[in-house]
Short mmCIF file of C-alpha atoms in Angstrom, two decimals:
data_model
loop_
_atom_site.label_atom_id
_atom_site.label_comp_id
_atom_site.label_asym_id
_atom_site.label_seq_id
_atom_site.Cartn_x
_atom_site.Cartn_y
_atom_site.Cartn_z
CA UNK A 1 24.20 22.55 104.53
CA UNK A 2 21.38 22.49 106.33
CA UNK A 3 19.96 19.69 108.14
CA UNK A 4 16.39 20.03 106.45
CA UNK A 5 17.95 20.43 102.98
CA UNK A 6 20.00 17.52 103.60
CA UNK A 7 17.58 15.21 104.85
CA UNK A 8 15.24 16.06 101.47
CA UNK A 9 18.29 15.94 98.89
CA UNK A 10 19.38 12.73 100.56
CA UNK A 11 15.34 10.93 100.24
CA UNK A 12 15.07 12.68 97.01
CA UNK A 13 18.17 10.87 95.67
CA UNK A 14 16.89 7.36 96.98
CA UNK A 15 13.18 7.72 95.53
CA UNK A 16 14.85 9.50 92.04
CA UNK A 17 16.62 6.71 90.88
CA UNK A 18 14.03 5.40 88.28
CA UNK A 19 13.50 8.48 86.88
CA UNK A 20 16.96 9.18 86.43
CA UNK A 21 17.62 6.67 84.63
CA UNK A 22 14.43 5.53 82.99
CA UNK A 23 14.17 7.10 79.66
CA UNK A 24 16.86 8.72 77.96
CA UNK A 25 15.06 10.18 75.48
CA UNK A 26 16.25 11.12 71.60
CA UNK A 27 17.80 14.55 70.98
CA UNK A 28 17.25 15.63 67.09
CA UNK A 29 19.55 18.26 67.32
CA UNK A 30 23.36 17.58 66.47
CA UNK A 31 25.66 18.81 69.79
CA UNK A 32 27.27 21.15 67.28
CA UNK A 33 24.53 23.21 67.03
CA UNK A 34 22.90 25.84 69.66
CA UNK A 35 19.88 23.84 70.34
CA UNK A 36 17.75 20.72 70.59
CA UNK A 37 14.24 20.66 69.19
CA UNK A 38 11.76 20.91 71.96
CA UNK A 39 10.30 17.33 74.19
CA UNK A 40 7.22 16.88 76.14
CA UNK A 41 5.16 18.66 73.35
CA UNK A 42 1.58 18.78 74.85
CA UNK A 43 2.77 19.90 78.37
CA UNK A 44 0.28 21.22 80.58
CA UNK A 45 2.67 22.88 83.18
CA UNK A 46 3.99 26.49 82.60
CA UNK A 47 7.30 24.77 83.49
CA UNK A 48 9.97 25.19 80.37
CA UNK A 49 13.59 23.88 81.49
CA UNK A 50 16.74 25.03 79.04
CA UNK A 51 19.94 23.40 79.67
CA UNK A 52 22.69 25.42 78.48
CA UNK A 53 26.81 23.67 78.01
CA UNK A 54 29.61 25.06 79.54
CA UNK A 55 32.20 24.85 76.57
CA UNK A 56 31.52 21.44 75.90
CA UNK A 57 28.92 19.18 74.52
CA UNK A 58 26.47 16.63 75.33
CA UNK A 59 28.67 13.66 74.61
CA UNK A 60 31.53 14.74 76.82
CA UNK A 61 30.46 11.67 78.74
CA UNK A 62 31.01 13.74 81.54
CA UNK A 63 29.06 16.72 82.98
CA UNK A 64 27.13 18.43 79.89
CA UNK A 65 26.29 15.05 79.15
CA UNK A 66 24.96 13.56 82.93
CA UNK A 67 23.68 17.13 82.90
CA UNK A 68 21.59 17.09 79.66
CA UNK A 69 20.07 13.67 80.51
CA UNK A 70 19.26 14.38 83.93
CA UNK A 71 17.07 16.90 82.40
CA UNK A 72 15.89 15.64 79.38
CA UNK A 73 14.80 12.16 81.53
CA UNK A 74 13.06 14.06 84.21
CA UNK A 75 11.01 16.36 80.99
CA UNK A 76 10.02 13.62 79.21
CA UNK A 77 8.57 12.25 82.50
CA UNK A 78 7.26 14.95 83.36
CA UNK A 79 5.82 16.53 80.13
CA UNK A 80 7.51 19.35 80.22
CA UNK A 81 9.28 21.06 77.25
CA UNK A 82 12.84 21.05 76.99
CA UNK A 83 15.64 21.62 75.10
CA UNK A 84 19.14 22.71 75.17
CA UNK A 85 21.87 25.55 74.07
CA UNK A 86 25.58 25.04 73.61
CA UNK A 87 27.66 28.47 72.85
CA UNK A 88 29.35 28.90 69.87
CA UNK A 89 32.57 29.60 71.93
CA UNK A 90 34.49 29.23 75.16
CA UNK A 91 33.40 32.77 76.55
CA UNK A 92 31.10 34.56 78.97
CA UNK A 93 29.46 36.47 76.21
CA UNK A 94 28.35 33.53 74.12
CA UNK A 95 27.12 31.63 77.54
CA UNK A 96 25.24 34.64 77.97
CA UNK A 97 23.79 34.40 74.64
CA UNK A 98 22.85 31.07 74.77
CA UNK A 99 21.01 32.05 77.47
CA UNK A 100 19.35 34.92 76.58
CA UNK A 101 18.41 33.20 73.37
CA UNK A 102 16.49 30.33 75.49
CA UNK A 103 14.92 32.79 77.44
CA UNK A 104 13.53 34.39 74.50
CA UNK A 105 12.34 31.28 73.02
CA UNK A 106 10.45 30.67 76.44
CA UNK A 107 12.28 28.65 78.76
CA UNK A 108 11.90 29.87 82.11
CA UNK A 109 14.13 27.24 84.14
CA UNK A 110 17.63 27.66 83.17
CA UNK A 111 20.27 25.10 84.25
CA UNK A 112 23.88 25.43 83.92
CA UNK A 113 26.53 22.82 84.74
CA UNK A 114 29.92 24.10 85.40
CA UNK A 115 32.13 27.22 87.33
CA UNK A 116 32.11 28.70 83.90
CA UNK A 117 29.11 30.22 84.69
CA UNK A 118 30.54 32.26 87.07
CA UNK A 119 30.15 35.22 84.77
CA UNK A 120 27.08 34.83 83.39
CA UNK A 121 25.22 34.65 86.45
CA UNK A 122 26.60 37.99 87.50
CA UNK A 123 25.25 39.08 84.24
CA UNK A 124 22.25 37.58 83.76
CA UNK A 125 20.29 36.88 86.55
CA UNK A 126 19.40 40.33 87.91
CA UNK A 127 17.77 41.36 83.86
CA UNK A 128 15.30 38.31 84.19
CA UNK A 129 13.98 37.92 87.54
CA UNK A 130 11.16 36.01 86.62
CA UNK A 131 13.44 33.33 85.21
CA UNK A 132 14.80 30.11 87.84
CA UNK A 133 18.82 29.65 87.24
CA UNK A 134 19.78 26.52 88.22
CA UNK A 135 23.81 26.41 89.04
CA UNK A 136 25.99 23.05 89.18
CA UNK A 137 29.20 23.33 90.41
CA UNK A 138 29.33 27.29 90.13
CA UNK A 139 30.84 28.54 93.69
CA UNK A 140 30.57 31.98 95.00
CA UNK A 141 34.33 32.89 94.40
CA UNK A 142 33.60 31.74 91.02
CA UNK A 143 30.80 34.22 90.55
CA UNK A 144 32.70 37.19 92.85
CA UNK A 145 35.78 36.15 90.70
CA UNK A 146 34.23 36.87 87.15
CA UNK A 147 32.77 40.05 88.20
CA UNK A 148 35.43 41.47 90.53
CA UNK A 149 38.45 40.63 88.74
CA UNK A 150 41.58 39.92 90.38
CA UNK A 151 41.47 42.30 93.47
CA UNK A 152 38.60 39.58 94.55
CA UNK A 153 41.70 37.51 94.68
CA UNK A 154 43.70 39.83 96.61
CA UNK A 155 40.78 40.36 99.87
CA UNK A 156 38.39 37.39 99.40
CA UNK A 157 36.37 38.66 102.04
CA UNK A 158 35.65 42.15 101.12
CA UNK A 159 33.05 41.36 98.70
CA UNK A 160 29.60 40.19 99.06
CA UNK A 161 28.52 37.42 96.94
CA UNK A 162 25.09 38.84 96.06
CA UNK A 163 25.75 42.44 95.39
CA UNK A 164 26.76 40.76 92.12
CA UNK A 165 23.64 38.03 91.09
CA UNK A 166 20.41 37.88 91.59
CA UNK A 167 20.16 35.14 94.81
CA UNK A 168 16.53 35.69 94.55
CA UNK A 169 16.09 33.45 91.31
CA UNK A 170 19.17 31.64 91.44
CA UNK A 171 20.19 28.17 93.50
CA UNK A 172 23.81 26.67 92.78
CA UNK A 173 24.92 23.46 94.01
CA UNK A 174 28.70 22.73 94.29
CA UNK A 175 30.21 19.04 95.59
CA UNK A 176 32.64 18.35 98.04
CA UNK A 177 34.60 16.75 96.16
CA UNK A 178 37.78 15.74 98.48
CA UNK A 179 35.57 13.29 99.52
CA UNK A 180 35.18 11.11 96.61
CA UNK A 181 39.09 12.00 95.72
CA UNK A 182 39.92 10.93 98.94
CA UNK A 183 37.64 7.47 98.43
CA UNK A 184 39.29 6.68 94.86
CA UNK A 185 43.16 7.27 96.59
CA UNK A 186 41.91 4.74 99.68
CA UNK A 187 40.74 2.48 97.59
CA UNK A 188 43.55 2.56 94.87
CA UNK A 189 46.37 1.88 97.30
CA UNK A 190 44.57 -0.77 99.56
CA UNK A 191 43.51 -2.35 96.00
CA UNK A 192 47.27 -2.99 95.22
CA UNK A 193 48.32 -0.07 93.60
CA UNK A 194 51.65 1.72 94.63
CA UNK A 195 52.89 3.95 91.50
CA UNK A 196 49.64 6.34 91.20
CA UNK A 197 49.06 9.32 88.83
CA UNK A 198 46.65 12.40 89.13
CA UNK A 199 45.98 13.90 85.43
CA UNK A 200 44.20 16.97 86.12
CA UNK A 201 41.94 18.96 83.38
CA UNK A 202 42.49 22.50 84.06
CA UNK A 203 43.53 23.99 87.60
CA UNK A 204 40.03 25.32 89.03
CA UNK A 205 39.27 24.80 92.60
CA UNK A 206 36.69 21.68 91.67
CA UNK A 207 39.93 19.53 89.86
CA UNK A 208 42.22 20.73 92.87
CA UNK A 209 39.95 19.34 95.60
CA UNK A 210 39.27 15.78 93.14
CA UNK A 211 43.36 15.79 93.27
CA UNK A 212 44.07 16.74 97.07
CA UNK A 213 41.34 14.69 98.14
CA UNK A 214 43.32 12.06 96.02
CA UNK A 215 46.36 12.50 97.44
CA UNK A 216 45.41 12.82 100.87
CA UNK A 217 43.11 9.22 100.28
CA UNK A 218 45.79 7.36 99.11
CA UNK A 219 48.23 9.00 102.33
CA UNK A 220 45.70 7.59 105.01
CA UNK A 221 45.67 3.90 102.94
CA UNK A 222 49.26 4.36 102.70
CA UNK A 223 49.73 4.97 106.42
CA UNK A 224 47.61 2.03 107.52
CA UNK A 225 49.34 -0.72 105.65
CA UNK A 226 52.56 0.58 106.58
CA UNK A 227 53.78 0.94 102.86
CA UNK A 228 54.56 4.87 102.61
CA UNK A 229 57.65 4.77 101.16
CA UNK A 230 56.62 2.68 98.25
CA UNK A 231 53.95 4.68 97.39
CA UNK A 232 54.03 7.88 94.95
CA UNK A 233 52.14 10.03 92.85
CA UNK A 234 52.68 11.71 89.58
CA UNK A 235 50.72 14.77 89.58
CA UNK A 236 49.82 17.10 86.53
CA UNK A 237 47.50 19.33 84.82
CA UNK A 238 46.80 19.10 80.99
CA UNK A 239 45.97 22.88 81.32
CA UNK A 240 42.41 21.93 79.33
CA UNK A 241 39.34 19.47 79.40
CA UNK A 242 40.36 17.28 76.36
CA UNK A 243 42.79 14.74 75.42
CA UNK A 244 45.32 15.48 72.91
CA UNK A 245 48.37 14.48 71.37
CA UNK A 246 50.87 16.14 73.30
CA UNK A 247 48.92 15.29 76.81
CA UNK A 248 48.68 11.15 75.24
CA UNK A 249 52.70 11.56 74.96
CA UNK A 250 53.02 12.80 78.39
CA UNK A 251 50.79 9.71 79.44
CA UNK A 252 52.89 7.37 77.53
CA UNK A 253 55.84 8.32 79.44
CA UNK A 254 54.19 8.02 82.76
CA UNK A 255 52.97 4.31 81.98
CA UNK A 256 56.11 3.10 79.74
CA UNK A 257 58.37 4.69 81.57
CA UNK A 258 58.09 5.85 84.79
CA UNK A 259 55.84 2.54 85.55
CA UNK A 260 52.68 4.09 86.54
CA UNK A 261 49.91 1.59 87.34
CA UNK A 262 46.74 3.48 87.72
CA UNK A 263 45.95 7.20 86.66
CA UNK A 264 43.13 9.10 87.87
CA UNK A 265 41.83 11.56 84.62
CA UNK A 266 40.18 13.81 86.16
CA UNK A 267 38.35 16.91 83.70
CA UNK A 268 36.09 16.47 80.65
CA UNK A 269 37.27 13.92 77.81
CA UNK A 270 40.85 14.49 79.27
CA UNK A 271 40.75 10.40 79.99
CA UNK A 272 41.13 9.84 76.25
CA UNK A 273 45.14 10.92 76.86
CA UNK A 274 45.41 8.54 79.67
CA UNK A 275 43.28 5.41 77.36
CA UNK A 276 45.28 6.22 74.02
CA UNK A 277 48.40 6.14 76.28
CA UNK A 278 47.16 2.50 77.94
CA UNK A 279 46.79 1.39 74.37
CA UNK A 280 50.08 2.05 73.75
CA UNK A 281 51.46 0.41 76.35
CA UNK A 282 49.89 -2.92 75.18
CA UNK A 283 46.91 -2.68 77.11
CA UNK A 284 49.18 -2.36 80.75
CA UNK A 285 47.74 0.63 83.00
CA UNK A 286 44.51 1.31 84.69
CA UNK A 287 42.34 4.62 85.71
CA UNK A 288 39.94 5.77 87.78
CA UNK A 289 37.02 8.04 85.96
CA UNK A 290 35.91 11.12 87.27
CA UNK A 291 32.04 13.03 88.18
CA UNK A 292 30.20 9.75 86.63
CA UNK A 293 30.69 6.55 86.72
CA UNK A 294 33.11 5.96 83.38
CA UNK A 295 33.62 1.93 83.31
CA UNK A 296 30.94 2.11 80.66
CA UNK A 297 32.58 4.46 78.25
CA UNK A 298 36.37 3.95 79.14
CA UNK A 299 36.24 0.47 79.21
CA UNK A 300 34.32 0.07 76.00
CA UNK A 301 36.87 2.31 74.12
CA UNK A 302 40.04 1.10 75.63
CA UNK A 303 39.82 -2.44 76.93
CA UNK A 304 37.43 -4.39 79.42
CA UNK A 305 38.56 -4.11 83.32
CA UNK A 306 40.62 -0.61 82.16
CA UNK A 307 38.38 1.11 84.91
CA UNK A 308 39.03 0.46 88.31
CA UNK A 309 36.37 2.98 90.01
CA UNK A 310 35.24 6.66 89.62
CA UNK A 311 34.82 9.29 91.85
CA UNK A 312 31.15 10.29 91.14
CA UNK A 313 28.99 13.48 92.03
CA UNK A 314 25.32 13.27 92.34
CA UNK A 315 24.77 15.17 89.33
CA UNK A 316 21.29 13.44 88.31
CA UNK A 317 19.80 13.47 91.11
CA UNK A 318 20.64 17.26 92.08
CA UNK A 319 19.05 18.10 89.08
CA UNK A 320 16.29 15.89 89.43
CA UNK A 321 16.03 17.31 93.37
CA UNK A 322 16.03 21.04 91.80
CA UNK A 323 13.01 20.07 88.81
CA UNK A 324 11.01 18.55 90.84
CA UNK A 325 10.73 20.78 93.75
CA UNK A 326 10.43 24.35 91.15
CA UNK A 327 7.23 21.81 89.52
CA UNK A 328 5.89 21.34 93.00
CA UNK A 329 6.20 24.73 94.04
CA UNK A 330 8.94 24.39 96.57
CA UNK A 331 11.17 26.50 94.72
CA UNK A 332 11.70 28.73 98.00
CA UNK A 333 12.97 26.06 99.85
CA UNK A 334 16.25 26.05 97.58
CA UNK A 335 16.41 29.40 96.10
CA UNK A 336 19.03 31.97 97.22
CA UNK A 337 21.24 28.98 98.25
CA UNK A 338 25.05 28.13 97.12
CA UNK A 339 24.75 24.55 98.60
CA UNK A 340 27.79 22.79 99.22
CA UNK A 341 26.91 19.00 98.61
CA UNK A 342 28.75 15.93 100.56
CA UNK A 343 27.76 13.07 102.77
CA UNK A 344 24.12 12.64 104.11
CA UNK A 345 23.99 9.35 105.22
CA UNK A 346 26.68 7.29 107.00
CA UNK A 347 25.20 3.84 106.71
CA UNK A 348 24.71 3.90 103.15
CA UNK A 349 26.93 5.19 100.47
CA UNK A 350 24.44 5.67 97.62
CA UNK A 351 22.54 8.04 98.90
CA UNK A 352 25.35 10.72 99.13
CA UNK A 353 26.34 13.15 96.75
CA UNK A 354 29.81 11.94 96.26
CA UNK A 355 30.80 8.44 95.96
CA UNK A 356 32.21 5.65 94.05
CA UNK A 357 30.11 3.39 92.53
CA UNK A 358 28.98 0.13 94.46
CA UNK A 359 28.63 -2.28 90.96
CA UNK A 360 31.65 -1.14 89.21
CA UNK A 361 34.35 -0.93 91.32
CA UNK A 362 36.82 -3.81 91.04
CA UNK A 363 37.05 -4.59 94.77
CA UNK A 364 39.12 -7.48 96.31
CA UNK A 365 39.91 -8.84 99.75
CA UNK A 366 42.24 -6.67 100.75
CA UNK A 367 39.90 -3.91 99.60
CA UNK A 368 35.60 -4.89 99.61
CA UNK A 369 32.28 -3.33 100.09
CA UNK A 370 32.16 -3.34 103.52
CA UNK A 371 35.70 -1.45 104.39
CA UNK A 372 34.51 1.26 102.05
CA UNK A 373 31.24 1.62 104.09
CA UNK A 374 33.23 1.80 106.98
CA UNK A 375 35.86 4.28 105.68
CA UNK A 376 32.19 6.50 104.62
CA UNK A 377 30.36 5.93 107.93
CA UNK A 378 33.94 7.46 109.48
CA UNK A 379 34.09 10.00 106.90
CA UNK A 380 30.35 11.01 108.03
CA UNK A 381 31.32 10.89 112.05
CA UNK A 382 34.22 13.12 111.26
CA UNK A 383 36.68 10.28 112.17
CA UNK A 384 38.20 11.09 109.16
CA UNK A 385 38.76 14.57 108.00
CA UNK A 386 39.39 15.60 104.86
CA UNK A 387 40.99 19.12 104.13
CA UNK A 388 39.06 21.00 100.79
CA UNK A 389 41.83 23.74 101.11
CA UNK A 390 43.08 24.27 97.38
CA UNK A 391 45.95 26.67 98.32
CA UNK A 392 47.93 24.39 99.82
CA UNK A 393 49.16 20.83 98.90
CA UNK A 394 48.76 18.25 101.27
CA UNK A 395 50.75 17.49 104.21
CA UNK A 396 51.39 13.74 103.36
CA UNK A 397 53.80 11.13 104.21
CA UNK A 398 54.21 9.51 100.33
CA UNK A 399 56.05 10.94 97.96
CA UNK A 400 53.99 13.07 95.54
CA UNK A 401 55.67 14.93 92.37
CA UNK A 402 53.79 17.87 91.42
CA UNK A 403 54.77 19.07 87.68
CA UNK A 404 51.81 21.94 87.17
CA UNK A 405 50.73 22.13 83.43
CA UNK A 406 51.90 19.72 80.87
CA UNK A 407 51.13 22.51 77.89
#
């Protein structure tokens, strides 16, 4: 990432904060329909932002949902007209016409929150080039992926990202997130924990690096303390983005049996397995939340003091970063860009774009505020390195059992 770009992203983020979580706004529309009736009636700015779901919905607590409020609140600041489109299905085509339909209706600023999107950038974006696609968490071997097929797979590096979308309207911003896997493993382990457990959604690069990063976070706390040989990891994949009966069974027997302490649910409204299963158990187990911080939602469903941190992405504020600069007319200083989104400041955690949360997280003396700053400013100095590669698990000291998909 560039230095300008990260400098900007990183003040934007600090100055944002109100109006990212100042108004939230009321939505008319049920999630189970394709879209919300328009806000900021009586705008004055040409500006007309469309947020279209992945799969999911809007109150997946989770990204569609930090997605759609990130853009509703900075709309109804702003006066501009919004609304949003969720497909009928889990497919390219009905992403694509969810967003053809918005662009029909108007909206000219598109934003999309997931790899899922992969697709429909390669289709879309070169038919409307007057129209600004805004990309969260869509990569370019997602993109090259959907429109190559499988020999992408076989020679990564033959293709050419934007032979296949339109990087003249489009800017995509994907997260780094080892880093706040990495923070939520450190902290786990040098917060007491020693039987850990990574419940994956599905097994896309994003989920991979949350996990590795997890693994390889708890390693380094591991190492320090001197306590790798009591500390493990279960590690699975519910093979979708939801809790369900068969994953909450798979959960039980992790906490009941095996004696897991903490589980980090990491993928959509996959957590509800990993609460349901805490339930069961009497109330014994913990977990760490995933993209946002979840103490809010977990805790209130499952139990107060359930949620022990998140690993967070800087969701809002990206899209806040993204709205504001296409109303000021700095559009070309982001567009044409996959950014890849980390650390940009080592002296203060809050301003990067992965994290765990400062208020939440139940730190202790053996684990507080200021050894996490340290742990960030070292992360930021490239004292500590984290690897993002997804093809290979991690070359740690504790024991880690890796059982793929549960279903």
């Amino acid at each position: 990432m560039k230095k300008f770009l990260a400098v900007l992203l990183a003040m934007a983020m600090v100055f944002s904060l109100a109006a990212c979580t100042g108004k939230n706004g009321d939505n008319s529309q049920s999630p189970d329909n394709a879209s919300a009736a328009p806000s900021g009636e009586g705008s004055t700015s040409n500006m007309k932002v469309a947020m279209v779901t992945d799969y999911g919905d809007i109150t997946d607590q989770s990204f569609n949902q930090t997605t759609y409020e990130a853009c509703k609140a900075f709309c109804d600041a702003n006066n501009v007209q919004f609304s949003y489109y969720k497909p009928t299905s889990d497919s390219t085509s009905d992403r694509v016409l969810s967003i053809v339909t918005a662009i029909t209706d108007g909206y000219n600023v598109i934003v999309m929150p997931g790899y899922a999107f992969g697709g429909a950038l390669a289709e879309v974006t070169k038919d409307y080039p007057e129209v600004k696609f805004v990309a969260l968490d869509v990569a370019e071997g997602d993109i090259l992926g959907a429109a190559v097929g499988d020999a992408y797979y076989e020679d990564p590096t033959a293709y050419n990202v934007t032979d296949y979308y339109n990087a003249n309207n489009t800017y995509s911003a994907v997260f780094q997130e080892e880093l706040c896997g990495y923070m939520a493993g450190y902290a786990a382990v040098k917060l007491g924990y020693r039987h850990l457990g990574f419940l994956g959604g599905m097994a896309v690069p994003a989920v991979i690096r949350y996990g590795y990063g997890y693994i390889q976070g708890a390693d380094a706390a591991a190492v320090e303390l001197g306590v790798e040989n009591e500390v493990k990891v279960e590690f699975a994949y519910g093979n979708q983005f939801n809790g369900d009966a068969d994953i909450t069974a798979y959960m039980d027997n992790w906490y009941k049996t095996l004696g897991v302490e903490i589980v980090f649910a990491c993928g959509g409204s996959i957590y509800t397995s990993a609460g349901e299963a805490i339930r069961n158990n009497g109330g014994k187990g913990k977990m760490i939340g995933v993209d946002v911080d979840q103490k809010g939602i977990v805790d209130g469903a499952y139990g107060d003091g359930i949620t022990v941190t998140s690993a967070m992405k800087g969701l809002s504020n990206t899209v806040d970063v993204l709205l504001t600069a296409i109303k000021e007319n700095k559009w070309d200083q982001y567009v044409g860009k996959i950014d890849n989104l980390g650390l940009v400041n080592g002296d203060d955690p809050t301003a990067n774009f992965v994290q765990i949360p400062m208020d939440s997280t139940q730190w202790n003396d053996d684990f507080t505020q200021d050894d996490y700053k340290a742990i960030v400013k070292d992360m930021f100095d490239g004292k500590i390195k984290v690897s993002n590669d997804t093809t290979t698990e991690p070359d740690v000291s504790i024991t880690v059992s890796y059982a793929g998909n549960i279903k």
